[in-house]
C-alpha positions as CSV (number, residue, x, y, z in Angstrom):
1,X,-54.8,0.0,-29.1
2,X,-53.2,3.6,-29.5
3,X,-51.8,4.8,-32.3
4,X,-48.2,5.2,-33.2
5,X,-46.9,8.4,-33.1
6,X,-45.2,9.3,-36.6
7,X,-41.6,9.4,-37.1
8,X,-41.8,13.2,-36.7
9,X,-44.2,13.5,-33.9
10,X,-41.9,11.2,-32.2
11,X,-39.6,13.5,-32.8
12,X,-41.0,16.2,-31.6
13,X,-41.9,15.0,-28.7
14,X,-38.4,14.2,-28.2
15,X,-37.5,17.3,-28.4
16,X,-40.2,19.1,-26.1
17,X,-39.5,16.5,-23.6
18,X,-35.2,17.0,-23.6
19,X,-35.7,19.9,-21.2
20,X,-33.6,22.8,-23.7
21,X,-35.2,25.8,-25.2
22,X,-34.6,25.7,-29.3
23,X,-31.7,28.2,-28.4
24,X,-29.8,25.7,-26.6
25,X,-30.4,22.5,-28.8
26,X,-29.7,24.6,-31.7
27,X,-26.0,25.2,-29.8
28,X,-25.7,21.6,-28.4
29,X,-26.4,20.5,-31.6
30,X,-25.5,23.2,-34.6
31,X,-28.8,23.1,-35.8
32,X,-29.9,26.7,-36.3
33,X,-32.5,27.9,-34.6
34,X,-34.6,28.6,-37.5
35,X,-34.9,25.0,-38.5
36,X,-35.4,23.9,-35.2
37,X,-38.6,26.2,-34.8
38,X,-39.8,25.4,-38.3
39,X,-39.6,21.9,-37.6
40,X,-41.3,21.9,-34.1
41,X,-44.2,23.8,-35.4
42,X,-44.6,21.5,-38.1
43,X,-43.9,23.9,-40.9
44,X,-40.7,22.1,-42.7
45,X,-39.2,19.0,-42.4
46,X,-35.6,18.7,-41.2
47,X,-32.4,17.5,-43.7
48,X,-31.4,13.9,-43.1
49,X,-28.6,15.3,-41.9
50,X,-29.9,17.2,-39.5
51,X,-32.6,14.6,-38.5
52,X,-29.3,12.3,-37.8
53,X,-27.8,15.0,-35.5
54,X,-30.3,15.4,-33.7
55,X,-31.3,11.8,-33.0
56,X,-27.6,11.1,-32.1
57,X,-28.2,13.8,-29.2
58,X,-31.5,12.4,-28.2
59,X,-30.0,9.6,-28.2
60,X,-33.2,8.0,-30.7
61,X,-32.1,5.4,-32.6
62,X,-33.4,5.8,-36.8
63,X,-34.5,2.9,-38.7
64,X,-36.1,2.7,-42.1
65,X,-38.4,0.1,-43.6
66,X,-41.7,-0.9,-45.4
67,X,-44.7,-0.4,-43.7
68,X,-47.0,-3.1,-43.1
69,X,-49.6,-3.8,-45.9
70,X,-52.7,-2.8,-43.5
71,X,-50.5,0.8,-42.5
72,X,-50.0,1.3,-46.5
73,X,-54.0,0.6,-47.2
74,X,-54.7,2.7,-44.3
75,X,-53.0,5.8,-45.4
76,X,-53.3,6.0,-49.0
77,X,-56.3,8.9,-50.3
78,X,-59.8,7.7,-50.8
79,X,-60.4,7.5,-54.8
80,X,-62.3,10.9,-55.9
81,X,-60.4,13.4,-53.7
């Protein structure tokens, strides 16, 4: 079975697959173009805010909730490290 992408890879994806340049989502959406790079190259988050803006114009729907026991076990750091 594949994995899931993560919230923000999904994201991402999104994004690289909406067909504008970071200049023109950062218009379309009044997200400035800083953030937007930062964000696509994986070197800050986005605001909640922001996340919501641009998921309204990507037209991605947000939902929040536990993970699944198995997913928390999965990604929790091995004791020592």
């Amino acid at each position: 079975m594949k994995n899931p992408l993560t919230f923000t890879a999904e994201i991402r994806q999104a994004v690289a697959s909406c067909g504008l340049g970071q200049h023109e989502l950062s218009r379309a959406t009044g997200i400035d173009v800083a953030s937007i790079n930062r964000f696509i190259h994986g070197k800050s988050g986005l605001s909640e805010s922001h996340l919501d803006t641009l998921a309204a114009f990507l037209d991605l729907h947000i939902t929040t909730g536990k993970r699944s026991p198995a997913n928390r076990k999965r990604n929790l750091p091995k004791k020592g490290r």
